[in-house]
Backbone as JSON, one array per atom type, in Angstrom:
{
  "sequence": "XXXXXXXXXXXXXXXXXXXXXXXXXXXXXXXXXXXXXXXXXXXXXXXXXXXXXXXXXXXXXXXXXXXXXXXXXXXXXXXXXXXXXXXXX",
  "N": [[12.45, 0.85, 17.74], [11.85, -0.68, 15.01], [9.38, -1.64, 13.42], [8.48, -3.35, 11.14], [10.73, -4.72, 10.49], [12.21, -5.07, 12.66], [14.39, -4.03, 13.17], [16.46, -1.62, 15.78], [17.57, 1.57, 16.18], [20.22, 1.4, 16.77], [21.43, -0.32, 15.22], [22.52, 0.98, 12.78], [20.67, 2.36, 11.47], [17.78, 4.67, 10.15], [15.3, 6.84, 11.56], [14.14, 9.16, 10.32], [12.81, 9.84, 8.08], [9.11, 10.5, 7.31], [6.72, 7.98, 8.08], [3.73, 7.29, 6.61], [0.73, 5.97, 8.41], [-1.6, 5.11, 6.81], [-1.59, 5.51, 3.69], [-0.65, 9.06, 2.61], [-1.61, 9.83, 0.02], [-4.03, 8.52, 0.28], [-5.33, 10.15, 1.54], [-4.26, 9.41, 4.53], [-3.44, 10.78, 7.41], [-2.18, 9.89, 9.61], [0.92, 9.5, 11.5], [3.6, 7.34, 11.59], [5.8, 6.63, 13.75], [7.35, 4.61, 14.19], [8.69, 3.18, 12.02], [10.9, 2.28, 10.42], [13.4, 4.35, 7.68], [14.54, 2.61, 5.83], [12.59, 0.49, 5.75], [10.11, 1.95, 5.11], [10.6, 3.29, 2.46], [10.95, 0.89, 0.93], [8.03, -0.11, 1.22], [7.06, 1.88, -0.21], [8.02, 1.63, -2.94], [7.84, 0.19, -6.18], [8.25, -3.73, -6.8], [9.54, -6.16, -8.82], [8.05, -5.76, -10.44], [5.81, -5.58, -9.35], [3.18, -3.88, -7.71], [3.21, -0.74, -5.84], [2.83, -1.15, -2.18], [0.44, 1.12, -1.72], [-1.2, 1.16, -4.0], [-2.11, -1.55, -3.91], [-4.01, -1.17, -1.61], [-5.65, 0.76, -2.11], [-7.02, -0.41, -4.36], [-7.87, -2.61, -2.82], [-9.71, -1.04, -1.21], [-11.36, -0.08, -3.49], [-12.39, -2.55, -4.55], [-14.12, -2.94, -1.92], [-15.73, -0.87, -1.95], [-17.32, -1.14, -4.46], [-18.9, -3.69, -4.35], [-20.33, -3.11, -1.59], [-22.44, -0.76, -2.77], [-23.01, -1.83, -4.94], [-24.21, -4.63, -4.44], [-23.88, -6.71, -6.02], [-21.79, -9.66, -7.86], [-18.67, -10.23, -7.61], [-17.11, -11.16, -9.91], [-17.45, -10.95, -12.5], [-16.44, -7.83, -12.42], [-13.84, -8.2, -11.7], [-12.46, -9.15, -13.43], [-12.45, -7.59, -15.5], [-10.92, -5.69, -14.12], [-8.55, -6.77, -14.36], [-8.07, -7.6, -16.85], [-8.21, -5.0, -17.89], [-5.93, -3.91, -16.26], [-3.58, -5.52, -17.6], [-3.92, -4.31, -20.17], [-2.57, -2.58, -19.72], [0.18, -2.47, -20.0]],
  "CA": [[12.5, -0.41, 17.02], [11.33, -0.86, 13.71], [7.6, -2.38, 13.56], [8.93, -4.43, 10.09], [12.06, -5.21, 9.87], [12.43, -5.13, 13.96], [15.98, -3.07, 13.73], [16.35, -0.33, 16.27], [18.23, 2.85, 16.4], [21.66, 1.52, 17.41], [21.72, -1.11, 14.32], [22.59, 1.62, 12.11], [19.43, 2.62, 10.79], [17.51, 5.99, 10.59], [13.63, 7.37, 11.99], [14.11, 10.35, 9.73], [11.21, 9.88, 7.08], [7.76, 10.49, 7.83], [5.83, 6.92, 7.48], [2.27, 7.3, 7.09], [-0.13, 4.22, 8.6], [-2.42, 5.66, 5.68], [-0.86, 6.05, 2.37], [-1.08, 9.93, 2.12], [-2.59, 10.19, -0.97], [-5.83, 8.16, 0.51], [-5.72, 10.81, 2.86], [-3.49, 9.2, 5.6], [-2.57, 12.29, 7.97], [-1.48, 9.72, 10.63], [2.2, 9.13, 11.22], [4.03, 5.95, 12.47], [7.48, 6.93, 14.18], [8.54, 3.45, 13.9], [8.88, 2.58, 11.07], [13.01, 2.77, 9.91], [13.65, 4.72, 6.44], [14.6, 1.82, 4.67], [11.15, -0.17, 5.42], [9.13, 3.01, 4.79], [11.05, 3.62, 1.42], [10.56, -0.48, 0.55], [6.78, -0.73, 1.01], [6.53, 2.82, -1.0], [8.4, 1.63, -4.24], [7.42, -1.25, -6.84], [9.12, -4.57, -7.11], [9.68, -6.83, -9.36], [6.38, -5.26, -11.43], [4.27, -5.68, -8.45], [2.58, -1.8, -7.6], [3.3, -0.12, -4.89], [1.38, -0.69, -1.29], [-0.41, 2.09, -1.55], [-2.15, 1.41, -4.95], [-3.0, -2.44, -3.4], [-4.73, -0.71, -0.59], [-6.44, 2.0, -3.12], [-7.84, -1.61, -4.91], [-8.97, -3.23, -1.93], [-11.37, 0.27, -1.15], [-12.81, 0.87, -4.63], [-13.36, -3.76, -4.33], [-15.29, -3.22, -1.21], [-17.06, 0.0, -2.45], [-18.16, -1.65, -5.57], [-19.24, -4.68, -3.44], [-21.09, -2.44, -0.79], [-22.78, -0.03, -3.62], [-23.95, -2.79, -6.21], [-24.37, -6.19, -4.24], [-23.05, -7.96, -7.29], [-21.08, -10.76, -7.44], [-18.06, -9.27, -8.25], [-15.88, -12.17, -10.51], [-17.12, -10.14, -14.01], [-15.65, -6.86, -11.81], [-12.36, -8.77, -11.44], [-11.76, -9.9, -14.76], [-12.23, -6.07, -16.08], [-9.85, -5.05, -13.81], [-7.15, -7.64, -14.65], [-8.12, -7.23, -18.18], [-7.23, -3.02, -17.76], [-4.17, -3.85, -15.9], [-3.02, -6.15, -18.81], [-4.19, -3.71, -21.34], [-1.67, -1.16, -19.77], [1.84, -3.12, -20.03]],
  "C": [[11.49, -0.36, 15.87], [10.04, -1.87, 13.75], [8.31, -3.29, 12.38], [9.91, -4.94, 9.91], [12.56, -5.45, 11.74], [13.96, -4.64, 14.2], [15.67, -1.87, 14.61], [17.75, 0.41, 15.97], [20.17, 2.14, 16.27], [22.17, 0.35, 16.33], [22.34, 0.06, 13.24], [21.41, 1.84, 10.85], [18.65, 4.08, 11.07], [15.61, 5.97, 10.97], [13.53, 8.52, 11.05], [12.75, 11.15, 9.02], [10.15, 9.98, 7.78], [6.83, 9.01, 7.14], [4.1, 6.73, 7.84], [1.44, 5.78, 7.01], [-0.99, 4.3, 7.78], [-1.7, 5.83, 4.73], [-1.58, 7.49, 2.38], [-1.67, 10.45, 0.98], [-4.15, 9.41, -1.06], [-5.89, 8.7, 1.44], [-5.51, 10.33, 3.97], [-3.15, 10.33, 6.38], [-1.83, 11.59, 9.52], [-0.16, 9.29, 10.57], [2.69, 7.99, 11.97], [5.53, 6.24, 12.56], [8.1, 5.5, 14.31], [8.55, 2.59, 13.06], [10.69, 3.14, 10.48], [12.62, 3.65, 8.12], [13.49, 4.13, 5.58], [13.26, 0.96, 4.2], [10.11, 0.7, 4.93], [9.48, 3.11, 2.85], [10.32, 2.21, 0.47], [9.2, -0.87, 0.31], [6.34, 1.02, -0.01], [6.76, 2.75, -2.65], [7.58, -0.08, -5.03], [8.61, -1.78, -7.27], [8.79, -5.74, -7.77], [8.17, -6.53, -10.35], [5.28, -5.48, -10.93], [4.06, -4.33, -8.33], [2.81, -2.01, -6.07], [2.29, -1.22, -3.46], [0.3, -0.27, -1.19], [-1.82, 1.8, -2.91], [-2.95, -0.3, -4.47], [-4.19, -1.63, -2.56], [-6.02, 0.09, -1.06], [-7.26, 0.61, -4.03], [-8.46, -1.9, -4.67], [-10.32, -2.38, -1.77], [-12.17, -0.19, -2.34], [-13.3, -0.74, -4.56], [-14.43, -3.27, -3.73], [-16.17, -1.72, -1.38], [-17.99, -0.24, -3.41], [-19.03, -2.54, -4.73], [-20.47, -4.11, -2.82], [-22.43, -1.61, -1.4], [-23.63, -0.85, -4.52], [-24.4, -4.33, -5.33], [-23.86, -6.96, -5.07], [-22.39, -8.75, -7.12], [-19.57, -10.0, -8.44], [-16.72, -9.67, -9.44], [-16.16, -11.12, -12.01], [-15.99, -8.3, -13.57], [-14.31, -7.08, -11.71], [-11.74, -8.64, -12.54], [-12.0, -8.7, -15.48], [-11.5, -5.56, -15.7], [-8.82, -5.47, -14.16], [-7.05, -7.39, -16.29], [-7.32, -5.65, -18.32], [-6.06, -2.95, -17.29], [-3.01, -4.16, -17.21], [-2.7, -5.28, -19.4], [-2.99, -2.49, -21.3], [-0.17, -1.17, -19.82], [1.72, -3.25, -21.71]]
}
């Protein structure tokens, strides 16, 4: 059974893909066998001009490393990042 979407096996759905509980490129090496194809595929692509999963997740870190690293208050940190996002559309 599918952890997101709660379809199992006999809905016509596949286990095929490898879905990592880590986005592999932040060095995820663990795997989650239940996750279906289609939900694995869905939280890996961007929609509607939102980013990926993986690059939220890659956000949240470098937040709470900045955070952890400087003490700062981190609203001028925000508004540089939103600013650079902007700057790149």
């Amino acid at each position: 059974k599918c952890i997101w979407c709660l379809k199992d096996a006999s809905e016509t759905i596949t286990f095929n893909k490898r879905a990592h509980t880590i986005p592999q490129s932040l060095g995820g090496k663990e795997l989650c066998v239940n996750v279906c194809d289609s939900c694995n595929h869905y939280f890996g692509i961007h929609h509607n001009g939102l980013p990926p999963v993986e690059t939220i997740i890659k956000e949240a870190f470098i937040l709470s490393r900045y955070r952890l690293l400087n003490g700062k208050n981190l609203t001028e940190f925000i508004n540089r990042s939103v600013e650079l996002m902007d700057n790149k559309n």
